[in-house]
Short mmCIF file of C-alpha atoms and ligand atoms in Angstrom, two decimals:
data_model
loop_
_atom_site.label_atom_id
_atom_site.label_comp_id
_atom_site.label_asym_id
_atom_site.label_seq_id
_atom_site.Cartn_x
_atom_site.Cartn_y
_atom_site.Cartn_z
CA UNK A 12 0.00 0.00 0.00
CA UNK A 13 1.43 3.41 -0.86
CA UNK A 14 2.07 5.28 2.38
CA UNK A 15 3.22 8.97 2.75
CA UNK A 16 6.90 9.51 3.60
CA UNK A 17 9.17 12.84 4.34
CA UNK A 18 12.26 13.42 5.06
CA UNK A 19 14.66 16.04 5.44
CA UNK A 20 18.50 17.25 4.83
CA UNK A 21 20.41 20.00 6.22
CA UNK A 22 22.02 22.11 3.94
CA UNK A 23 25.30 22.54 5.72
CA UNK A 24 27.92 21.16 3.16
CA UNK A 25 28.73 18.67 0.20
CA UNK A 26 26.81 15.72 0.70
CA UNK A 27 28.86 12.53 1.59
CA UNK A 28 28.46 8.14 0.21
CA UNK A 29 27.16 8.28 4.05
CA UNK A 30 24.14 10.08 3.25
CA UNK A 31 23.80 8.56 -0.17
CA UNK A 32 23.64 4.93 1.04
CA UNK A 33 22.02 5.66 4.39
CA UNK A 34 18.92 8.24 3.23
CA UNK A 35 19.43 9.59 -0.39
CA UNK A 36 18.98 6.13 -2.37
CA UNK A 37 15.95 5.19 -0.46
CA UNK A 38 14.47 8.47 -0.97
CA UNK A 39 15.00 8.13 -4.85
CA UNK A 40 13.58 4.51 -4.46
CA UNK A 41 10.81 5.42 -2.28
CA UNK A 42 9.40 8.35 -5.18
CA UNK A 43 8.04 5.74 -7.36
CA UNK A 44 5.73 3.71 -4.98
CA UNK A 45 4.91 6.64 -2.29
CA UNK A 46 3.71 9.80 -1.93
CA UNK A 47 7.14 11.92 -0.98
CA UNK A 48 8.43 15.13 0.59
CA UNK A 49 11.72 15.96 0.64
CA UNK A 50 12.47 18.85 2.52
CA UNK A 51 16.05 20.58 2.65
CA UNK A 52 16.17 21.46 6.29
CA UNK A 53 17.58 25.36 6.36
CA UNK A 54 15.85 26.39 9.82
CA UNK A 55 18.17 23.11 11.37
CA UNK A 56 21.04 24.15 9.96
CA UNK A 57 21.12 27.34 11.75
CA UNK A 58 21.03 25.42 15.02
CA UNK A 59 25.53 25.99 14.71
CA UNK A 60 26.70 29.38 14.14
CA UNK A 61 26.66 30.46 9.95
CA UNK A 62 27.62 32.38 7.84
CA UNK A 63 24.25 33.57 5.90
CA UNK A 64 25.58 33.76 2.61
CA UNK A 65 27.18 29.89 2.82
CA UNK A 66 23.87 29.10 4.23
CA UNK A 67 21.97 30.33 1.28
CA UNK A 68 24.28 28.88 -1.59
CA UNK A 69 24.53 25.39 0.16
CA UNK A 70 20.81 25.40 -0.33
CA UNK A 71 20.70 25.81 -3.64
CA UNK A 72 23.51 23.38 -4.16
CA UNK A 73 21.86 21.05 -1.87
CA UNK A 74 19.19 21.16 -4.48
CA UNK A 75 21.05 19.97 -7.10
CA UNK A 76 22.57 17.18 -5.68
CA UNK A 77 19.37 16.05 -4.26
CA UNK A 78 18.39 16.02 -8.25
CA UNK A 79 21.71 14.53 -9.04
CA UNK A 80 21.02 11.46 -6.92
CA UNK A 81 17.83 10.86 -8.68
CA UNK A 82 15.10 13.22 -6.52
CA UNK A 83 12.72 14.02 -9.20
CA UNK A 84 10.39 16.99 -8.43
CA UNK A 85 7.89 15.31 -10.82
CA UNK A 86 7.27 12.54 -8.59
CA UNK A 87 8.35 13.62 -5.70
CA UNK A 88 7.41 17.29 -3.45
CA UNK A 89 10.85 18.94 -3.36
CA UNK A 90 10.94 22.00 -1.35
CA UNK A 91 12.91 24.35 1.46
CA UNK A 92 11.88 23.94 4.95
CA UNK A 93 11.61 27.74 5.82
CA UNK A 94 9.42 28.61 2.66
CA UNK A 95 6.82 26.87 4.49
CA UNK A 96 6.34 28.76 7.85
CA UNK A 97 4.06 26.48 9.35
CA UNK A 98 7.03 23.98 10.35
CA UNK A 99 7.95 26.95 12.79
CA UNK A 100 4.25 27.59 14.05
CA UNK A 101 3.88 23.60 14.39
CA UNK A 102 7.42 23.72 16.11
CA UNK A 103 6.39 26.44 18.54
CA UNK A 104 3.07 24.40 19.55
CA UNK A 105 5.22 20.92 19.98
CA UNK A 106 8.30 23.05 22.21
CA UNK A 107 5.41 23.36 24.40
CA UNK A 108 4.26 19.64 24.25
CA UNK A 109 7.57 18.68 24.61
CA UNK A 110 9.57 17.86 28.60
CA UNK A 111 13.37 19.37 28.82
CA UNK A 112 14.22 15.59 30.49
CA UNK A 113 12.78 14.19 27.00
CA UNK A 114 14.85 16.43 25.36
CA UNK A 115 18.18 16.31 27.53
CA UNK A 116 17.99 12.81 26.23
CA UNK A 117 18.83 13.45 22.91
CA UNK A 118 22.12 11.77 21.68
CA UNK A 119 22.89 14.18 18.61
CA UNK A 120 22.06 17.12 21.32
CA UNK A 121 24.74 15.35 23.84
CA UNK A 122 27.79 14.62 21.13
CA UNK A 123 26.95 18.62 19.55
CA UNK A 124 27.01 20.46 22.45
CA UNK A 125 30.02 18.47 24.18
CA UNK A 126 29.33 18.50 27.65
CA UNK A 127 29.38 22.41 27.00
CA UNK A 128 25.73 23.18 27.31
CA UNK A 129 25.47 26.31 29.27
CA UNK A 130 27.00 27.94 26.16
CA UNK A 131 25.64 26.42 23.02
CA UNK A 132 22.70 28.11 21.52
CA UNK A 133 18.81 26.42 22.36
CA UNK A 134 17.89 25.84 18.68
CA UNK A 135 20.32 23.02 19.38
CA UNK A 136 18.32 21.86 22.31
CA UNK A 137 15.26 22.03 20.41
CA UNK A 138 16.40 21.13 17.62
CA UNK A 139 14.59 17.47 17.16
CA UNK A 140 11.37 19.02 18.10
CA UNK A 141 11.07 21.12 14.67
CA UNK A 142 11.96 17.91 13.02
CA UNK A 143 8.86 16.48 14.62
CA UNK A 144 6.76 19.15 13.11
CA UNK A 145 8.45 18.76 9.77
CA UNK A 146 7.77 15.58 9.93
CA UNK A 147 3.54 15.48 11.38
CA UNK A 148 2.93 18.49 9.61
CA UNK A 149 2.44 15.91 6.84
CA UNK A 150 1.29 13.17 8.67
CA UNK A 151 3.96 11.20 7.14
CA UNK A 152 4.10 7.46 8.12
CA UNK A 153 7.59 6.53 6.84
CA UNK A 154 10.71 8.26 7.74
CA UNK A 155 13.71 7.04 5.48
CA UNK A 156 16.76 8.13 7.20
CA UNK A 157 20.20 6.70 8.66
CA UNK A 158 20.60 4.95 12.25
CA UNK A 159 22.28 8.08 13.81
CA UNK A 160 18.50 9.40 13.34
CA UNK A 161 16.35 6.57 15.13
CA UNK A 162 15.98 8.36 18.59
CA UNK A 163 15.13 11.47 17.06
CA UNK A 164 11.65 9.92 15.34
CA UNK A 165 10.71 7.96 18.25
CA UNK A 166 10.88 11.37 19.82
CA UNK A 167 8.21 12.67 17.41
CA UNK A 168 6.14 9.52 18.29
CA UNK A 169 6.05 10.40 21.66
CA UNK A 170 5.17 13.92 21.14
CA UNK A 171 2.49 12.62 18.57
CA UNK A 172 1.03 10.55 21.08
CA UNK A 173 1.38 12.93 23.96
CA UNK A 174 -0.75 15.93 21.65
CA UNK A 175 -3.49 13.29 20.04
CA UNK A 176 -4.13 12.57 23.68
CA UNK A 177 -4.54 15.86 25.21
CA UNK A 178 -6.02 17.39 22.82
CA UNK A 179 -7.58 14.87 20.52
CA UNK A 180 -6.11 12.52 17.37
CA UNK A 181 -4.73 14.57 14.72
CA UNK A 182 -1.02 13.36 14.01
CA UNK A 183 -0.33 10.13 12.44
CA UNK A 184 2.50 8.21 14.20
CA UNK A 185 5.51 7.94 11.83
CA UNK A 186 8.13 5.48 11.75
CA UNK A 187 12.11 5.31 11.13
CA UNK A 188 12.44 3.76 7.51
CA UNK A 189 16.61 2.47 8.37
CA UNK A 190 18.16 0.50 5.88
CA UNK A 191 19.29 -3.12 6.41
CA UNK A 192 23.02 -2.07 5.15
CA UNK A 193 24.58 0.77 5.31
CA UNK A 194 23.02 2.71 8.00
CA UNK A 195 25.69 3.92 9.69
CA UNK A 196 28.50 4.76 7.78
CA UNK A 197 32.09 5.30 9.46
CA UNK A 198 34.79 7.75 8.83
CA UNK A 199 38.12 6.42 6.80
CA UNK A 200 40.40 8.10 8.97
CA UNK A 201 38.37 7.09 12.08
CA UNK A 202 36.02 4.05 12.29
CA UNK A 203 34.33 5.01 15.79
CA UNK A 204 32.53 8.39 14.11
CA UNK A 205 29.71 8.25 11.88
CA UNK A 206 31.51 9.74 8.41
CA UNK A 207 29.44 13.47 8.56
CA UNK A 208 29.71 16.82 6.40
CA UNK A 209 30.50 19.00 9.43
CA UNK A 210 33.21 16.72 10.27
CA UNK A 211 34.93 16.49 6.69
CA UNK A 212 35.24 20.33 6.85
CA UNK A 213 38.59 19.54 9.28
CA UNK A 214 38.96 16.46 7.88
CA UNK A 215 38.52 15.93 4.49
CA UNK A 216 39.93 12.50 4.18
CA UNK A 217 37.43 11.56 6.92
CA UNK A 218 34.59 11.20 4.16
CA UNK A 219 33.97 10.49 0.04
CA UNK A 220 31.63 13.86 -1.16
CA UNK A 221 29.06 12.76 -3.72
CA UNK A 222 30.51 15.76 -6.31
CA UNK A 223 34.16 14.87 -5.76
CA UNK A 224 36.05 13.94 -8.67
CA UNK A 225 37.59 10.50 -9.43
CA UNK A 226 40.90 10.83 -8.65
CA UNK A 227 40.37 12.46 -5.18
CA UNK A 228 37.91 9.65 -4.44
CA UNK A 229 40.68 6.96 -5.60
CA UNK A 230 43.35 8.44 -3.42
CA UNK A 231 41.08 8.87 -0.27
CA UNK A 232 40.04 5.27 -0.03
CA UNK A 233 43.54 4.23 -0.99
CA UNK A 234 44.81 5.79 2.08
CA UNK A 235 41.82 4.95 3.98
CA UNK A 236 43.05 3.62 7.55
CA UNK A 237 42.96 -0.25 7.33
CA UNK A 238 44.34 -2.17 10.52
CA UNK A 239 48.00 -4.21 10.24
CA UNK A 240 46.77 -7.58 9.08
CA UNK A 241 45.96 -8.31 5.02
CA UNK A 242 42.76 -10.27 5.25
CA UNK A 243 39.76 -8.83 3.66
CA UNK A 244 36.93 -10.02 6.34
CA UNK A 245 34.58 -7.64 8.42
CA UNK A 246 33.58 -8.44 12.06
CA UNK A 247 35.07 -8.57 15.73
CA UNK A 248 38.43 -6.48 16.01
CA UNK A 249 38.80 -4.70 12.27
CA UNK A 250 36.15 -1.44 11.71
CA UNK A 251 37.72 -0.16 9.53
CA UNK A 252 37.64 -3.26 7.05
CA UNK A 253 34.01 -3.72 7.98
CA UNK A 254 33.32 -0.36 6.96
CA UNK A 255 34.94 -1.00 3.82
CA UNK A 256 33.54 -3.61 2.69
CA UNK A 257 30.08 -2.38 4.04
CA UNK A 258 30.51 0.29 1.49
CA UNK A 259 31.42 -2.20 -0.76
CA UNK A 260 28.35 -4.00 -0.37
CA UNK A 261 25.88 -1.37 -0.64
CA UNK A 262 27.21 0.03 -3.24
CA UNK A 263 27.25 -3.03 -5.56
CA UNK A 264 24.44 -4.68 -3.78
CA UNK A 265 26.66 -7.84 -3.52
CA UNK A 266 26.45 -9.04 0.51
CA UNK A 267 29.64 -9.26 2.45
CA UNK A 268 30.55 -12.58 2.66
CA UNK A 269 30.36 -12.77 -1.02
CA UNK A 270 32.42 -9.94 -1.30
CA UNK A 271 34.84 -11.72 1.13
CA UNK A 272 35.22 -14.93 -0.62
CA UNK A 273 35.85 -12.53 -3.89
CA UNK A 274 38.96 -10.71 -2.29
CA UNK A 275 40.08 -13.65 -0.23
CA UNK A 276 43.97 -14.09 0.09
CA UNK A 277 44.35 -10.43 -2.42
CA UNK A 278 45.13 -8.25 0.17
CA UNK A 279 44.17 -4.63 1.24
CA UNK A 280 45.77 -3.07 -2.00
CA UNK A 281 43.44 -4.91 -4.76
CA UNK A 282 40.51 -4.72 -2.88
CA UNK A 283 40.76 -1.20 -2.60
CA UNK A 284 41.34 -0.38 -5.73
CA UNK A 285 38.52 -2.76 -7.02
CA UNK A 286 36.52 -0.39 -3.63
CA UNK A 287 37.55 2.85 -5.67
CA UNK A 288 36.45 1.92 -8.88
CA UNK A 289 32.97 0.60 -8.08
CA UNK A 290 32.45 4.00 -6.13
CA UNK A 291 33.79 6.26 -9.07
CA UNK A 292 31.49 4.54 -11.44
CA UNK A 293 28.67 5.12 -8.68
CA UNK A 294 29.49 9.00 -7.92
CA UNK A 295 30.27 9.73 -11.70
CA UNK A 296 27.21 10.45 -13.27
CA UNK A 297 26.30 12.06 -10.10
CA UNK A 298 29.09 14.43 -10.21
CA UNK A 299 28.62 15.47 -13.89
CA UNK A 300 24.52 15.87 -13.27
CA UNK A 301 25.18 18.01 -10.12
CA UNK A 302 27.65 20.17 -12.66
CA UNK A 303 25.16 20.58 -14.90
CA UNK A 304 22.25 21.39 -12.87
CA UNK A 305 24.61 23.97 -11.34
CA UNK A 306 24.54 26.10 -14.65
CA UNK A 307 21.38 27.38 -13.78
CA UNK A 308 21.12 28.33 -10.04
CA UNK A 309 17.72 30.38 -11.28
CA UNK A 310 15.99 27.58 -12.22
CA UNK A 311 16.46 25.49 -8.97
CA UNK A 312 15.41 28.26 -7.28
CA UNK A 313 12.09 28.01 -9.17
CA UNK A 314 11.96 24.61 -9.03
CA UNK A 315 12.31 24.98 -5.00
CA UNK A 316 9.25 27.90 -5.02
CA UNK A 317 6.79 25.15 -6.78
CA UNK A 318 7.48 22.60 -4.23
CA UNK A 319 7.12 24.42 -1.32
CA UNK A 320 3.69 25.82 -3.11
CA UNK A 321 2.68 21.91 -3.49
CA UNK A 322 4.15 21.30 0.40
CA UNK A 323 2.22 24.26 1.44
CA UNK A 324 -1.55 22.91 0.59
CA UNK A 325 -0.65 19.27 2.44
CA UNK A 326 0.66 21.50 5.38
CA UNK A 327 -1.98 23.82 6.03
CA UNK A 328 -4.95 21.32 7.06
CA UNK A 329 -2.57 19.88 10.17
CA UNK A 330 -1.82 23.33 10.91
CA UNK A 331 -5.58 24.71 10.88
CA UNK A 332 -6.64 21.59 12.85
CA UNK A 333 -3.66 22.02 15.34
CA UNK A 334 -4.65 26.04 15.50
CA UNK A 335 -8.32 24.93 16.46
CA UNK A 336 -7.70 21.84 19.11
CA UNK A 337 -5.21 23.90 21.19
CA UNK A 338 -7.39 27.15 21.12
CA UNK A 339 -5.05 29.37 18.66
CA UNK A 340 -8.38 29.02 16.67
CA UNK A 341 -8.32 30.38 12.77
CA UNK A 342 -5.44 31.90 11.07
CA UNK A 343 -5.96 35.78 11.05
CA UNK A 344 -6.51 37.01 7.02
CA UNK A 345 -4.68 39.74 7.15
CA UNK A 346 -5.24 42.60 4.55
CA UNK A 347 -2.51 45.31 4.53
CA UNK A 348 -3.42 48.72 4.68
P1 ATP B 429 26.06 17.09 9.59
O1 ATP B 429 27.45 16.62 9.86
O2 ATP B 429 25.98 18.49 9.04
O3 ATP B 429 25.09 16.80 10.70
P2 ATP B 429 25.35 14.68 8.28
O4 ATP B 429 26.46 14.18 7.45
O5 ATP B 429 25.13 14.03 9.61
O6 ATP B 429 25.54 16.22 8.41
P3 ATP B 429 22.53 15.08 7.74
O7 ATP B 429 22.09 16.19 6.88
O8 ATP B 429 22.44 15.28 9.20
O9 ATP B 429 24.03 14.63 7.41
O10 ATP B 429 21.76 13.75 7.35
C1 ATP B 429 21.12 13.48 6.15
C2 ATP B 429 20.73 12.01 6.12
O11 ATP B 429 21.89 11.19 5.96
C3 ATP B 429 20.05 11.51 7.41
O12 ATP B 429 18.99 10.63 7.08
C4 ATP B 429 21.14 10.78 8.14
O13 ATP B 429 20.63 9.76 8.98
C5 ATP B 429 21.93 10.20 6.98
N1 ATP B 429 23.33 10.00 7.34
C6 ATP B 429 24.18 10.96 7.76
N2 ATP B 429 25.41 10.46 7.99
C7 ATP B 429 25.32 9.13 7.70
C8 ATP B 429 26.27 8.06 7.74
N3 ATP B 429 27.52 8.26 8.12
N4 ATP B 429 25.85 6.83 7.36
C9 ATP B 429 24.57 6.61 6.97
N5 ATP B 429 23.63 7.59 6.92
C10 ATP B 429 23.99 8.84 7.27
N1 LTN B 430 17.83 15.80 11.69
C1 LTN B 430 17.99 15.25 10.39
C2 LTN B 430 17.49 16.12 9.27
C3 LTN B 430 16.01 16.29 9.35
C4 LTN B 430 15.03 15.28 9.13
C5 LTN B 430 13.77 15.93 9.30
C6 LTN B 430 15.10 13.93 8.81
C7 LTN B 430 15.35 17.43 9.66
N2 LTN B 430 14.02 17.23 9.62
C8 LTN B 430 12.59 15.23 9.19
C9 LTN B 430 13.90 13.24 8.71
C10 LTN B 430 12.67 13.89 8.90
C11 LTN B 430 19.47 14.98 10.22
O1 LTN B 430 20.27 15.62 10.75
N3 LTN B 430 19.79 14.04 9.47
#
């Protein structure tokens, strides 16, 4: 049965084969037998400290590598978070749903703010409550998105739940959509991180960027860490080979131990190479698409305006029912004078 899914992406850098394997592929996959909104997340990603003008340009380019990977705005609602203010009315209604213990909770909030949380600012606090509006502003069921995002929708269940019952049902309660590989990609200098765009602005060898061209990719997962020993094999005692080959495996959609048997006894050098070239040929046409759709900032722009018009008319009954349950009661038509 088709089911309703959304999810979002913060434009705060070059994408990374993380969020391509964990989130971006599914989305692309999920267009054709669902009803979709993909939102580009620019209220989140002022939950750090930016630079306004970065933070405008990575949302355009944002927007053309979520068309690169295969988002098509034809089958698909496409649009910028903060062109559709109702995400920060909905937000402001849920802050008040939501408990500071509930909140104080939240991993991503913990690892972000670094044990220094007297001084970071609150939209980082509350930042997984506006994605719980994003998300039951549309009363989406499916959620496609990595592991590192799990806590964060059972989060918006709970505050779901907690609003249908004081004030009667109006949210549907969504679920994480996690892939069975892939969901967590590492780093390749560091296998204990999750490989993330903030993250390969100090470290660029830490991640492989969707637009990145061939030979950069090549080199980085040449000298990718790999641990002393030359057998290809993932499990107990070598992450970063795991991580490799989980790559690997999503990628070519060959499992593991098939990919094991493959490289057995040809040590780290051939199967990294063999790695580089199956993610070049992946990334490629990606790369040149993305290049291309970058000729024309303009038209992305329009592009963007349309879907947030579309986003706009599946947003508005949630927010006029939320507006009328809690006592807000009817939007005010304002006329200017
Ligand atoms: P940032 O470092 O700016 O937080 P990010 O790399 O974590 O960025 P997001 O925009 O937060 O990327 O996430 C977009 C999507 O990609 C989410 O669904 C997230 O779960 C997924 N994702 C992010 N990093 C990974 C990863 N390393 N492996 C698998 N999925 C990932
Ligand atoms: N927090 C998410 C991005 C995000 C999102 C959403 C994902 C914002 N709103 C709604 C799913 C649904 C992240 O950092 N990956």
């Amino acid at each position: 049965m088709s089911k309703r899914v959304f999810s979002g992406i913060q434009p705060t850098g070059q994408g990374h084969i993380g969020n391509y394997i964990g989130a971006l592929r599914n989305w692309v996959r999920l267009q054709d037998e669902h009803e979709a909104f993909y939102c580009i997340v620019d209220l989140h990603a002022m939950t750090m400290p930016w630079d306004p003008k970065v933070l405008r340009r990575h949302t355009t380019e944002k927007a053309a590598e979520l068309l690169a990977c295969g988002v098509d705005p034809d089958r698909s609602v496409l649009f910028v978070q903060s062109h559709v203010p109702d995400h920060a009315e909905l937000q402001w209604v849920l802050t008040c749903v939501a408990r500071m213990g509930e909140l104080r909770r939240m991993v991503q909030f913990k690892d972000r703010s670094r044990g220094e949380s007297e001084s970071v600012g609150v939209g980082l606090f509350t930042y997984p409550v506006l994605q719980a509006a994003d998300v039951l502003l549309y009363q989406a069921h499916g959620v496609p998105v990595g592991e590192d995002q799990r806590q964060h929708v059972e989060l918006m269940r709970d505050l779901a739940q907690r609003f249908n019952s004081n004030f009667g049902v109006t949210f549907t309660l969504p679920e994480a959509w996690i892939p069975e590989v892939g969901a967590r990609i590492m780093a390749l200098d560091d296998p204990t991180q999750k490989m993330s765009k903030s993250d390969m602005e100090t470290r660029p060898s830490s991640g492989l960027m969707l637009t990145e061209d061939p030979a950069s990719l090549t080199k980085k997962i040449k000298s990718a860490k790999t641990d002393s020993g030359t057998e290809v094999r993932a499990g107990d005692g070598k992450p970063e080979l795991t991580n490799l080959l989980t790559i690997f495996s999503a990628i070519e959609g060959v499992p593991v131990p098939e990919l094991e048997t493959r490289f057995a006894g040809s040590g780290y050098g051939a199967f990294k190479a063999a790695l580089a070239d199956a993610v070049v040929a992946a990334l490629e046409p990606i790369r040149l698409r993305y290049e291309e759709l970058m000729g024309d900032p303009g038209e992305l722009d329009r592009m963007l305006f349309k879907g947030a018009e579309k986003a706009a008319a599946v947003a508005a009954p949630t927010m006029d029912a939320v507006r009328e349950r809690t006592g807000l009661g009817p939007r005010a038509v304002l006329t200017p004078q």
